[in-house]
Coordinates of C-alpha atoms and ligand atoms in Angstrom, one line a residue:
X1428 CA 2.9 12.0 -97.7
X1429 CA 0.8 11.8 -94.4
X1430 CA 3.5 11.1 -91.4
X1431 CA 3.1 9.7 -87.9
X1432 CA 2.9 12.4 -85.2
X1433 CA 6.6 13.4 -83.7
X1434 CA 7.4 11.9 -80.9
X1435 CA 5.4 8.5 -81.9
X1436 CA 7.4 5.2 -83.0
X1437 CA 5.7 2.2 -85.1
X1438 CA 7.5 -0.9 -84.0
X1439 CA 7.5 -2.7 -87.3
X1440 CA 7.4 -6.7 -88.0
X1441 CA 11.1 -7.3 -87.3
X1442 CA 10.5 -5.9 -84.0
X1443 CA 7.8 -7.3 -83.1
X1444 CA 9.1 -10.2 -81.6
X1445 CA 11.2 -8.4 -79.3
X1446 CA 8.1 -6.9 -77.4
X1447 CA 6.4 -10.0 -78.1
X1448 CA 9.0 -11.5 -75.9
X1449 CA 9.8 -8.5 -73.5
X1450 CA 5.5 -8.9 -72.7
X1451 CA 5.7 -12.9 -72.4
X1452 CA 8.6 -12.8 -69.8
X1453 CA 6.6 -9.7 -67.8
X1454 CA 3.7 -11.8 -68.2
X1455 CA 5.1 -15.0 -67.2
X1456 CA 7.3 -13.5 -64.2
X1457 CA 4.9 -11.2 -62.8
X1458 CA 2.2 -14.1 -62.7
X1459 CA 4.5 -16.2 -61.1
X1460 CA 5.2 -13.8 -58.3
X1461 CA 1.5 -13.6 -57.7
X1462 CA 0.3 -10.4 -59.2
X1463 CA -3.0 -10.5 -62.1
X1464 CA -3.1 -8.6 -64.8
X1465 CA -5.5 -5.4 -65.1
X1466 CA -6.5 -3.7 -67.6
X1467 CA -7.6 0.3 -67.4
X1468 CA -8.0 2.6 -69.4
X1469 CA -5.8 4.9 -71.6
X1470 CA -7.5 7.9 -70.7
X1471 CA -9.0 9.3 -67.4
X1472 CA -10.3 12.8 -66.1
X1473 CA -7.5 15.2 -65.3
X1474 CA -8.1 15.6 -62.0
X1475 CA -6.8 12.0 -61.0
X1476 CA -3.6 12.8 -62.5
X1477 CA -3.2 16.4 -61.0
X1478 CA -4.4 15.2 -57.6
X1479 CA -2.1 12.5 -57.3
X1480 CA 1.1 13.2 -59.2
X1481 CA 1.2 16.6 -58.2
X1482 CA 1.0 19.9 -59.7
X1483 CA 4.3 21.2 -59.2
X1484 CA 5.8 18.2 -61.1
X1485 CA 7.5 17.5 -64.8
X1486 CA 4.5 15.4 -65.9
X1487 CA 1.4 17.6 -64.8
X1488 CA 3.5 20.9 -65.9
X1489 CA 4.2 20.3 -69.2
X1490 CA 4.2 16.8 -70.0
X1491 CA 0.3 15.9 -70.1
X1492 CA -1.3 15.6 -73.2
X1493 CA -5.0 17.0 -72.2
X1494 CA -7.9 17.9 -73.7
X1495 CA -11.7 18.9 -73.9
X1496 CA -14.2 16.3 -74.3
X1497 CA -17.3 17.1 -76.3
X1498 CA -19.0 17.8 -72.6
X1499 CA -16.5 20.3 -71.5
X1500 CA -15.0 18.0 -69.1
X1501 CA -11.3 17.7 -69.0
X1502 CA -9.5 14.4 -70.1
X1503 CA -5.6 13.1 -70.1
X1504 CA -4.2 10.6 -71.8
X1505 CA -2.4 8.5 -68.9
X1506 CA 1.3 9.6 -68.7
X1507 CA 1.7 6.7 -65.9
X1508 CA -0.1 4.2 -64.6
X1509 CA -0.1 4.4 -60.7
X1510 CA -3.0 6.7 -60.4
X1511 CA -5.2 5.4 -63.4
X1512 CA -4.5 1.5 -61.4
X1513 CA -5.1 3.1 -57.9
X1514 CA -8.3 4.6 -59.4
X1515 CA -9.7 1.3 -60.5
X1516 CA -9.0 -0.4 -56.9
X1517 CA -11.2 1.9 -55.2
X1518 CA -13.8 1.7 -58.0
X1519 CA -14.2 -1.6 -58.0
X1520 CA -13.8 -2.2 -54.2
X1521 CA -10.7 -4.4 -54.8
X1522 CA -8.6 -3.4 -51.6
X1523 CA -11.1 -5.0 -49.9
X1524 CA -9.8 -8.6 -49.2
X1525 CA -7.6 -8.9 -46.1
X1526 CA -5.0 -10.2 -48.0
X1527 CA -2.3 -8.2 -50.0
X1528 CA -3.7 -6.6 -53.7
X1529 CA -1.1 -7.4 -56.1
X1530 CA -1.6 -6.4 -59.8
X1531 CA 0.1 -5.7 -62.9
X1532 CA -0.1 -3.7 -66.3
X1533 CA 1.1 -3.7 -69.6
X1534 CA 0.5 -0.5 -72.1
X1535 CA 0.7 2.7 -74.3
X1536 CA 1.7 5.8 -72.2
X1537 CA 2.0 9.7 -73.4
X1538 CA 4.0 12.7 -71.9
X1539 CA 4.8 15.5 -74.3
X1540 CA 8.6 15.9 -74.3
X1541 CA 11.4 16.8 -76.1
X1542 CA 11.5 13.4 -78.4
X1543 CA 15.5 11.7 -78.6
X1544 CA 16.9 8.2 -78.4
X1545 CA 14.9 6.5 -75.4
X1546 CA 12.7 9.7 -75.2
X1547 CA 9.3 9.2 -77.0
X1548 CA 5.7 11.1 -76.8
X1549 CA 4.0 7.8 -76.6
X1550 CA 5.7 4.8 -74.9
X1551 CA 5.1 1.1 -73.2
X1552 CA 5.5 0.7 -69.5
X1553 CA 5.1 -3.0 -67.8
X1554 CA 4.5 -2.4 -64.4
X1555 CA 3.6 -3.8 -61.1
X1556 CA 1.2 -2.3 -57.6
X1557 CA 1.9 -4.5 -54.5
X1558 CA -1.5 -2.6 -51.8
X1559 CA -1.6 -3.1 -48.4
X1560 CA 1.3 -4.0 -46.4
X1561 CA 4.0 -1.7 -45.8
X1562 CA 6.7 -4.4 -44.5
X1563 CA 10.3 -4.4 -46.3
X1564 CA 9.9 -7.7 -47.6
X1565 CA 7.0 -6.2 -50.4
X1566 CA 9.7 -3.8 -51.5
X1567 CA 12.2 -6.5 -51.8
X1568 CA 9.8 -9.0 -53.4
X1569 CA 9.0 -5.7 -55.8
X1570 CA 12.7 -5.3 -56.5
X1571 CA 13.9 -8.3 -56.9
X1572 CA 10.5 -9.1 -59.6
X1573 CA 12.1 -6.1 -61.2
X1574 CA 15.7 -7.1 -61.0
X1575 CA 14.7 -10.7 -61.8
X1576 CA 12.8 -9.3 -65.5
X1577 CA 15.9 -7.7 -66.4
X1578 CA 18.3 -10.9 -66.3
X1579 CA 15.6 -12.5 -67.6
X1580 CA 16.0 -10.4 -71.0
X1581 CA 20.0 -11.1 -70.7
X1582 CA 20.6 -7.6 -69.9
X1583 CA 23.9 -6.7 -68.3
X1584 CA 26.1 -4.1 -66.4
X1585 CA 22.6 -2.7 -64.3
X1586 CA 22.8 -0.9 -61.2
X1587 CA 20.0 -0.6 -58.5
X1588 CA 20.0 2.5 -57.1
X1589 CA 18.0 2.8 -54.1
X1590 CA 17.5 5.7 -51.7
X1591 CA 14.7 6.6 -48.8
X1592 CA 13.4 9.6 -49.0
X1593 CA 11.3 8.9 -45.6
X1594 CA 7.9 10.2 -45.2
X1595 CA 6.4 13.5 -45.5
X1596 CA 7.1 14.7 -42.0
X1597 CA 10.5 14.0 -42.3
X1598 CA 10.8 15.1 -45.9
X1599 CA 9.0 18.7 -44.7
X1600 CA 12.3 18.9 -42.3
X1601 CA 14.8 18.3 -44.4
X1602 CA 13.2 21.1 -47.1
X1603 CA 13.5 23.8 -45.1
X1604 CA 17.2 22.6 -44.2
X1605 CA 17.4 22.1 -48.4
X1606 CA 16.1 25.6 -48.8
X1607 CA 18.5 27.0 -46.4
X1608 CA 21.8 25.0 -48.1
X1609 CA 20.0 26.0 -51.5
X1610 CA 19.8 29.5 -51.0
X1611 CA 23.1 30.5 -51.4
X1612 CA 23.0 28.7 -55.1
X1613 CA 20.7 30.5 -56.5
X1614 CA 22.4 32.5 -59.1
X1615 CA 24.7 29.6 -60.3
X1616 CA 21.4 26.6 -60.8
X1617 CA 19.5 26.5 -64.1
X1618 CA 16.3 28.7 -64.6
X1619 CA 14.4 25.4 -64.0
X1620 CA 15.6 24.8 -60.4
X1621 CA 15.3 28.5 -59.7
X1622 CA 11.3 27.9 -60.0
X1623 CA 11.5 24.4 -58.6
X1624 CA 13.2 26.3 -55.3
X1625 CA 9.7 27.7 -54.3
X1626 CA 8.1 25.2 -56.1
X1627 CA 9.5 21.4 -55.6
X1628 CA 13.0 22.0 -54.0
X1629 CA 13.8 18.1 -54.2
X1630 CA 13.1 17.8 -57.8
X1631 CA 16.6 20.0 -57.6
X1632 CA 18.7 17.1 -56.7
X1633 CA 17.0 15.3 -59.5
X1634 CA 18.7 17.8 -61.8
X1635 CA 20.9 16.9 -64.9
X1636 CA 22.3 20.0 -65.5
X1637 CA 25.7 20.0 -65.1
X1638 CA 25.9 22.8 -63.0
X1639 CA 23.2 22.2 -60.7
X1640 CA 24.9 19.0 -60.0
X1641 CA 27.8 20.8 -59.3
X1642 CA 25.8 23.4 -56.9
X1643 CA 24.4 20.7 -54.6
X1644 CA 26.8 18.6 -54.2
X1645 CA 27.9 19.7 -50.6
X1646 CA 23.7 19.5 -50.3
X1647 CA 22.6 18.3 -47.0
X1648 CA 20.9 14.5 -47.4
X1649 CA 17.5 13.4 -46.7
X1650 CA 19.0 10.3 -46.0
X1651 CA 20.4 12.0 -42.7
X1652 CA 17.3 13.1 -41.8
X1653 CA 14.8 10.0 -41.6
X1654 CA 12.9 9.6 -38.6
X1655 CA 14.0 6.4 -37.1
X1656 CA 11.0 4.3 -38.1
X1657 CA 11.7 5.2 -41.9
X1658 CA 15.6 4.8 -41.1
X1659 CA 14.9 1.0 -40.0
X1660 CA 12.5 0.3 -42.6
X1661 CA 15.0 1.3 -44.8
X1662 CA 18.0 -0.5 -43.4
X1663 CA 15.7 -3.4 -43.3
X1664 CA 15.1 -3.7 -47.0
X1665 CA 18.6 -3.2 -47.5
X1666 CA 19.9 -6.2 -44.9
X1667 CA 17.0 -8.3 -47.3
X1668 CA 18.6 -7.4 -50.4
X1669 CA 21.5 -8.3 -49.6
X1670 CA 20.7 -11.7 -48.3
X1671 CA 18.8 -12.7 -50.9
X1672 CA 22.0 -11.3 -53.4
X1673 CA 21.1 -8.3 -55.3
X1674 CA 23.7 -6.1 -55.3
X1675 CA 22.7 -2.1 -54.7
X1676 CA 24.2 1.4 -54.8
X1677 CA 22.5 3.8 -52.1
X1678 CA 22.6 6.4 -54.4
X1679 CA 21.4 9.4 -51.8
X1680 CA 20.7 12.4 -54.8
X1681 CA 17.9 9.8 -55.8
X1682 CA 14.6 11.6 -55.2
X1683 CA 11.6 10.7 -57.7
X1684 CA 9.5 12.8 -59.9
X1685 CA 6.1 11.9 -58.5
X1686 CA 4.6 13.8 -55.2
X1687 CA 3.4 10.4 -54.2
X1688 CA 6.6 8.9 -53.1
X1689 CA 7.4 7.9 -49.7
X1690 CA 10.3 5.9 -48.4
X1691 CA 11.7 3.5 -50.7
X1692 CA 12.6 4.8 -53.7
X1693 CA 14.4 3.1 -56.7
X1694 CA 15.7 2.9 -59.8
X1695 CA 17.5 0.4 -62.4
X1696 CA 20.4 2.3 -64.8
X1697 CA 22.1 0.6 -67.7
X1698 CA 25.2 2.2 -69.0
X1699 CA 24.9 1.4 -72.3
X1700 CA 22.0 4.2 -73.2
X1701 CA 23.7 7.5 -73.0
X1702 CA 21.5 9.8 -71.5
X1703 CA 18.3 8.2 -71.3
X1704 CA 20.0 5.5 -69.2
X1705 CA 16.9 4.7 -66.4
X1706 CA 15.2 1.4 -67.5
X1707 CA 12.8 1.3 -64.5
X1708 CA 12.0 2.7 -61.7
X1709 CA 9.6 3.0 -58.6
X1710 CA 8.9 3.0 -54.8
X1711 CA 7.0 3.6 -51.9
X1712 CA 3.7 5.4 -52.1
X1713 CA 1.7 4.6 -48.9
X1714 CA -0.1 7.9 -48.9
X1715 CA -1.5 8.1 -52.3
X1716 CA -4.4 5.7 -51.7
X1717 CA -5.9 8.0 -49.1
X1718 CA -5.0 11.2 -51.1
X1719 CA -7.8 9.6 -53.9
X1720 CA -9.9 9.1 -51.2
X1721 CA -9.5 5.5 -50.4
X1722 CA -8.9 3.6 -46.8
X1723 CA -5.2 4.6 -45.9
X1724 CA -3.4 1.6 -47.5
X1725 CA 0.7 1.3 -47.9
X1726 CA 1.9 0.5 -51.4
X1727 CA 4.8 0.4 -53.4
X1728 CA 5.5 -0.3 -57.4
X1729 CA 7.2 0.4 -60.6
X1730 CA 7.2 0.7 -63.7
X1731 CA 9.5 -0.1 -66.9
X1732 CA 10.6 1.8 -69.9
X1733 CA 9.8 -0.6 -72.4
X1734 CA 11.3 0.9 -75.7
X1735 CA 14.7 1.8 -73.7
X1736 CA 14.6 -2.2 -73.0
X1737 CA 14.3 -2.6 -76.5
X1738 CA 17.1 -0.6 -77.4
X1739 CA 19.5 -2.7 -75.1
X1740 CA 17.9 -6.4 -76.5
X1741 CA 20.0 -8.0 -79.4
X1742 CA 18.4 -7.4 -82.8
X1743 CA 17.1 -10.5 -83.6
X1744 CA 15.4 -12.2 -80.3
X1745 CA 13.8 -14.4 -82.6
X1746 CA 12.9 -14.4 -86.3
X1747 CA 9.2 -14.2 -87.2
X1748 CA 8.5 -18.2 -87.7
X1749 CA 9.3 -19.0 -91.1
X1750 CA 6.2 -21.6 -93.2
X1751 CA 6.8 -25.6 -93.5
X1752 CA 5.2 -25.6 -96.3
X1753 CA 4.8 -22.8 -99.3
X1754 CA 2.3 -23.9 -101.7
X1755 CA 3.0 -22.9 -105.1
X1756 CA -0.4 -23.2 -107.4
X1757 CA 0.1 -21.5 -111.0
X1758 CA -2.7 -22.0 -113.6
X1759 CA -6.5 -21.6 -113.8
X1760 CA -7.6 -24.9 -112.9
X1761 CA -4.3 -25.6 -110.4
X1762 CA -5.0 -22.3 -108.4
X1763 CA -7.9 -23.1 -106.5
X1764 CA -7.0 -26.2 -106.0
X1765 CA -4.2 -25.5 -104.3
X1766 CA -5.6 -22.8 -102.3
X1767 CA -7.8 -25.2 -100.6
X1768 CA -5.1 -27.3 -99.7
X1769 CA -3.1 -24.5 -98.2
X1770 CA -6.8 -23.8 -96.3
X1771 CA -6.2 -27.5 -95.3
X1772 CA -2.5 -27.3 -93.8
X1773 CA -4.1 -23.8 -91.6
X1774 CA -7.1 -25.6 -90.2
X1775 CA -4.9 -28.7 -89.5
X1776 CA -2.6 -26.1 -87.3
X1777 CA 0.5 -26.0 -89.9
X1778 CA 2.7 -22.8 -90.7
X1779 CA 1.8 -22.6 -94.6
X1780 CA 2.0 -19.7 -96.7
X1781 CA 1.9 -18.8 -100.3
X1782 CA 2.5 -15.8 -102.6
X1783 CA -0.5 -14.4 -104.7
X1784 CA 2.0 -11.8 -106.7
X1785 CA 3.7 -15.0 -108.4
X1786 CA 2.1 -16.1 -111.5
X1787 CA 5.4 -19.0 -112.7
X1788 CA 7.4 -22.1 -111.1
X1789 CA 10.5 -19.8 -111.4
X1790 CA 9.1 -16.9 -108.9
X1791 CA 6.8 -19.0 -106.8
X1792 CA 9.7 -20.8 -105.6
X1793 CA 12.2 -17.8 -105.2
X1794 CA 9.2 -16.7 -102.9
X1795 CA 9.0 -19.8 -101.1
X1796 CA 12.9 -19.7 -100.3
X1797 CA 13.1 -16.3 -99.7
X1798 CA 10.2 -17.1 -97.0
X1799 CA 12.4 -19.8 -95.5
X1800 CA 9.9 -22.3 -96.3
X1801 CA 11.2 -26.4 -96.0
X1802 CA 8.6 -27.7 -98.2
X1803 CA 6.6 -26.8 -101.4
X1804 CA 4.0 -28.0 -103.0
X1805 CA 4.1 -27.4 -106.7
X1806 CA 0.9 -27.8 -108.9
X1807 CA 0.7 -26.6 -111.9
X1808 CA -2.7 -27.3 -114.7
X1809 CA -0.8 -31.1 -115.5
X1810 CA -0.5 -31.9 -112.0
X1811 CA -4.1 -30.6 -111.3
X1812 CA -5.4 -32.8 -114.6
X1813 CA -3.4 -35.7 -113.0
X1814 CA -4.9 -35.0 -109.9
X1815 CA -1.4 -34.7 -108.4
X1816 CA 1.1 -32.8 -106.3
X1817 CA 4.9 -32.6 -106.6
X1818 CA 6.7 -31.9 -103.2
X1819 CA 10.0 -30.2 -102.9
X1820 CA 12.5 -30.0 -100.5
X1821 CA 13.2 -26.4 -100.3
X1822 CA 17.0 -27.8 -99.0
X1823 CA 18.0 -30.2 -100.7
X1824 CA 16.1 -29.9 -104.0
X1825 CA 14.5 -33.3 -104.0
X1826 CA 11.4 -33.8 -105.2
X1827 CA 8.5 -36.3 -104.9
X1828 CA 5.4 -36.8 -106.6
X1829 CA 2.3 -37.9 -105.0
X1830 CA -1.6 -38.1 -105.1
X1831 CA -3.4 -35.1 -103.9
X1832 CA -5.8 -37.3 -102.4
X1833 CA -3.2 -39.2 -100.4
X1834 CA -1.3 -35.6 -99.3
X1835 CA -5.0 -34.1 -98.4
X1836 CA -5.9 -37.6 -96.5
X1837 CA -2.5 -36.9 -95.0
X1838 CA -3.3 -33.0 -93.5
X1839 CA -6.7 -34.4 -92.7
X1840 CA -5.0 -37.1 -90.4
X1841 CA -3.0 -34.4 -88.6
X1842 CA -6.0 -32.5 -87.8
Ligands
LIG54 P1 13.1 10.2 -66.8 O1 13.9 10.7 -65.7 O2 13.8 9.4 -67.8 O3 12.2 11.3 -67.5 P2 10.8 9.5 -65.3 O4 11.2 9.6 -63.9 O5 10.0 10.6 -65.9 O6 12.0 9.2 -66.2 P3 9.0 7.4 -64.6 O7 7.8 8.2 -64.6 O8 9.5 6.8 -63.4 O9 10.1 8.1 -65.5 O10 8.7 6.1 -65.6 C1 9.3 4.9 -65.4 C2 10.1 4.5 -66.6 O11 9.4 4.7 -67.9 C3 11.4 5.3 -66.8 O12 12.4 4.8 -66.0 C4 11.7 5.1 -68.3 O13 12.3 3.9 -68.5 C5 10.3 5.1 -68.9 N1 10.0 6.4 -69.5 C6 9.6 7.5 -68.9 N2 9.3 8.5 -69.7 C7 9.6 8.0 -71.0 C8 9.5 8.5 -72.3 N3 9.1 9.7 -72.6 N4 9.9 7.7 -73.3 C9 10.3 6.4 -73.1 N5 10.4 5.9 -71.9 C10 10.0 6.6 -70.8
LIG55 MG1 10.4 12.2 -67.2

């Protein structure tokens, strides 16, 4: 039997309303805060995601999923959305306005890992861009759009962590301190952080081995070492957090994946996901517009795991909507007949459904209540000779006879 790739989930009819309703509050929230929707691509040229994520990270190592076009030219299917959305800006001159750009996206995207519970090859982020001011309010008003999705969904128990992990001046300072602390450690840290020492050195405090956890506890912070202006930035989105109610945990290990970061950094953790317990995330990435070539513009996002949101909403959000009316035609002449009046009850806007497998009364109506319908509407060859239809309450077993031309004049009416 042919199989789906590894890695790769189908989210079947009884979940589909879940995402159905995970997208309708993102769409609804986001729009309401002010950001449109856009739309890009699911695949780009390598370079925009080795240039801008960075090549000495998780994604670009070992978690791209690249390839040759037909030209020779190197493609990758987006593993995020940031650079692929900060691509599109610049093409399409939309940083141009003197006002803030604030966008949105909703979508399919692919890192090759190791696939487990909240861990997939291909998965759905909705996420948010706010370009062009770099004043703590935009990372509250990011925040609190993020915070204010979750409770949305009735989710419960979150934290926020947040951390600064200032900008690239101070961040080359503290490395070499890092380096310094980190040097001594080297025999006891995973193979992993041993690269990442010359490599990325942060990504080390990132680490979820056990041991390297241990190792760099005593670690100096960056958090000590932010320049003043990246310390009050900082303490200001913090004072606004808190007056506006969202409750945080400065969580100073808390250094993202992504070379583009700068300052604010965040993420959202639920408890009840075992390992794979970050829901969204984001921050600050005020240099990665210039490093694509684009007018130096301040920005800050994130982006959600949609599956692992999944995982944490009850089963049943909501129940596919079940027909009013199942119409049961059995017989040569009834068939058609009542095929055109279930045509009727669609084009008059009605929830109507039938079953073609069901030749008898008997299993046409076992269909009709095993599709939850509250009506049928039996005709059989009498009824069609009689030019009439019986109607049934699915409920309470009552039925009524009536004239097809009055029950077709009726749908007609409704139209
Ligand atoms: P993690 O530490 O879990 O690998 P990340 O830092 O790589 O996450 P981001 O790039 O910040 O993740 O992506 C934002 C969110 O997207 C994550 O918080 C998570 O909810 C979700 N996510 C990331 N990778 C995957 C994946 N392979 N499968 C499902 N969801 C994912
Ligand atoms: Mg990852």
């Amino acid at each position: 039997m042919l199989r789906s790739i590894k890695g790769l989930k189908d989210i079947l009819p009884q979940q589909t309303p879940q995402w159905r309703y995970m997208e309708t509050i993102a769409h609804t929230l986001a729009t309401q805060s002010g950001f449109s929707e856009i739309r890009i691509p699911i695949f780009e040229f390598t370079e925009l995601y080795a240039r801008s994520i960075g090549g000495a990270t998780d994604i670009v190592e070992k978690e791209m999923y690249t390839f040759p076009d037909r030209d020779g030219s190197s493609l990758t299917l987006r593993p995020e959305g940031t650079a692929g959305v900060v691509r599109a800006v610049l093409e399409h001159h939309l940083l141009e306005s003197p006002s803030t750009r604030k966008l949105y996206y909703l979508g399919p995207m692919f890192r090759h890992e190791r696939p487990q519970a909240g861990r997939y090859r291909q998965f759905h982020q909705f996420g948010v861009e706010a370009f062009g001011t770099e004043d703590p309010l935009m990372d509250v008003e990011v925040i609190a759009l993020l915070w204010r999705f979750f409770c949305s969904l009735g989710l419960k128990d979150l934290t926020l962590h947040i951390n600064s992990i200032g900008n690239p001046q101070d961040r080359e300072k503290y490395i070499q301190e890092l380096k310094r602390f980190l040097s001594t450690k080297l025999e006891v840290i995973c193979g992993n952080c041993q690269r990442r020492y010359s490599t990325n050195p942060l990504r080390i405090l990132d680490c979820k081995v056990p041991i390297c956890q241990q190792a760099t506890q005593e670690a100096p912070t960056l958090f000590d070492h932010l320049s003043l202006e990246s310390a009050t930035h900082f303490q200001s989105v913090l004072d606004e957090l808190t007056s506006i109610g969202i409750p945080f945990t400065l969580n100073y290990r808390l250094v993202r994946g992504l070379d583009y970061y700068s300052r604010t950094t965040f993420e959202i953790t639920s408890p009840h996901l075992g390992a794979q317990s970050t829901i969204g995330a984001g921050g600050r990435y005020d240099g990665l517009v210039e490093l694509l070539q684009g007018p130096s513009t301040p920005a800050i996002g994130f982006a959600v795991g949609l599956e692992r949101v999944a995982l944490l909403l009850p089963e049943q959000v909501s129940s596919p909507q079940p027909p009013l009316f199942f119409v049961a035609g059995f017989g040569k002449k009834a068939k058609p007949i009542a095929f055109k009046l279930l045509h009727e009850l669609r084009e008059a806007g009605i929830r109507a459904d039938t079953d073609y497998k069901s030749t008898n009364l008997k299993s046409l109506l076992r269909s009709a209540d095993k599709l939850g319908a509250s009506y049928s509407i039996i005709l059989g060859d009498d009824e069609a000779h009689s030019q009439t239809v019986i109607i049934r309450n699915m409920t309470t077993k009552t039925q009524e006879l009536m004239k097809l031309e009055e029950i077709s004049q009726k749908i007609k009416s409704l139209n």
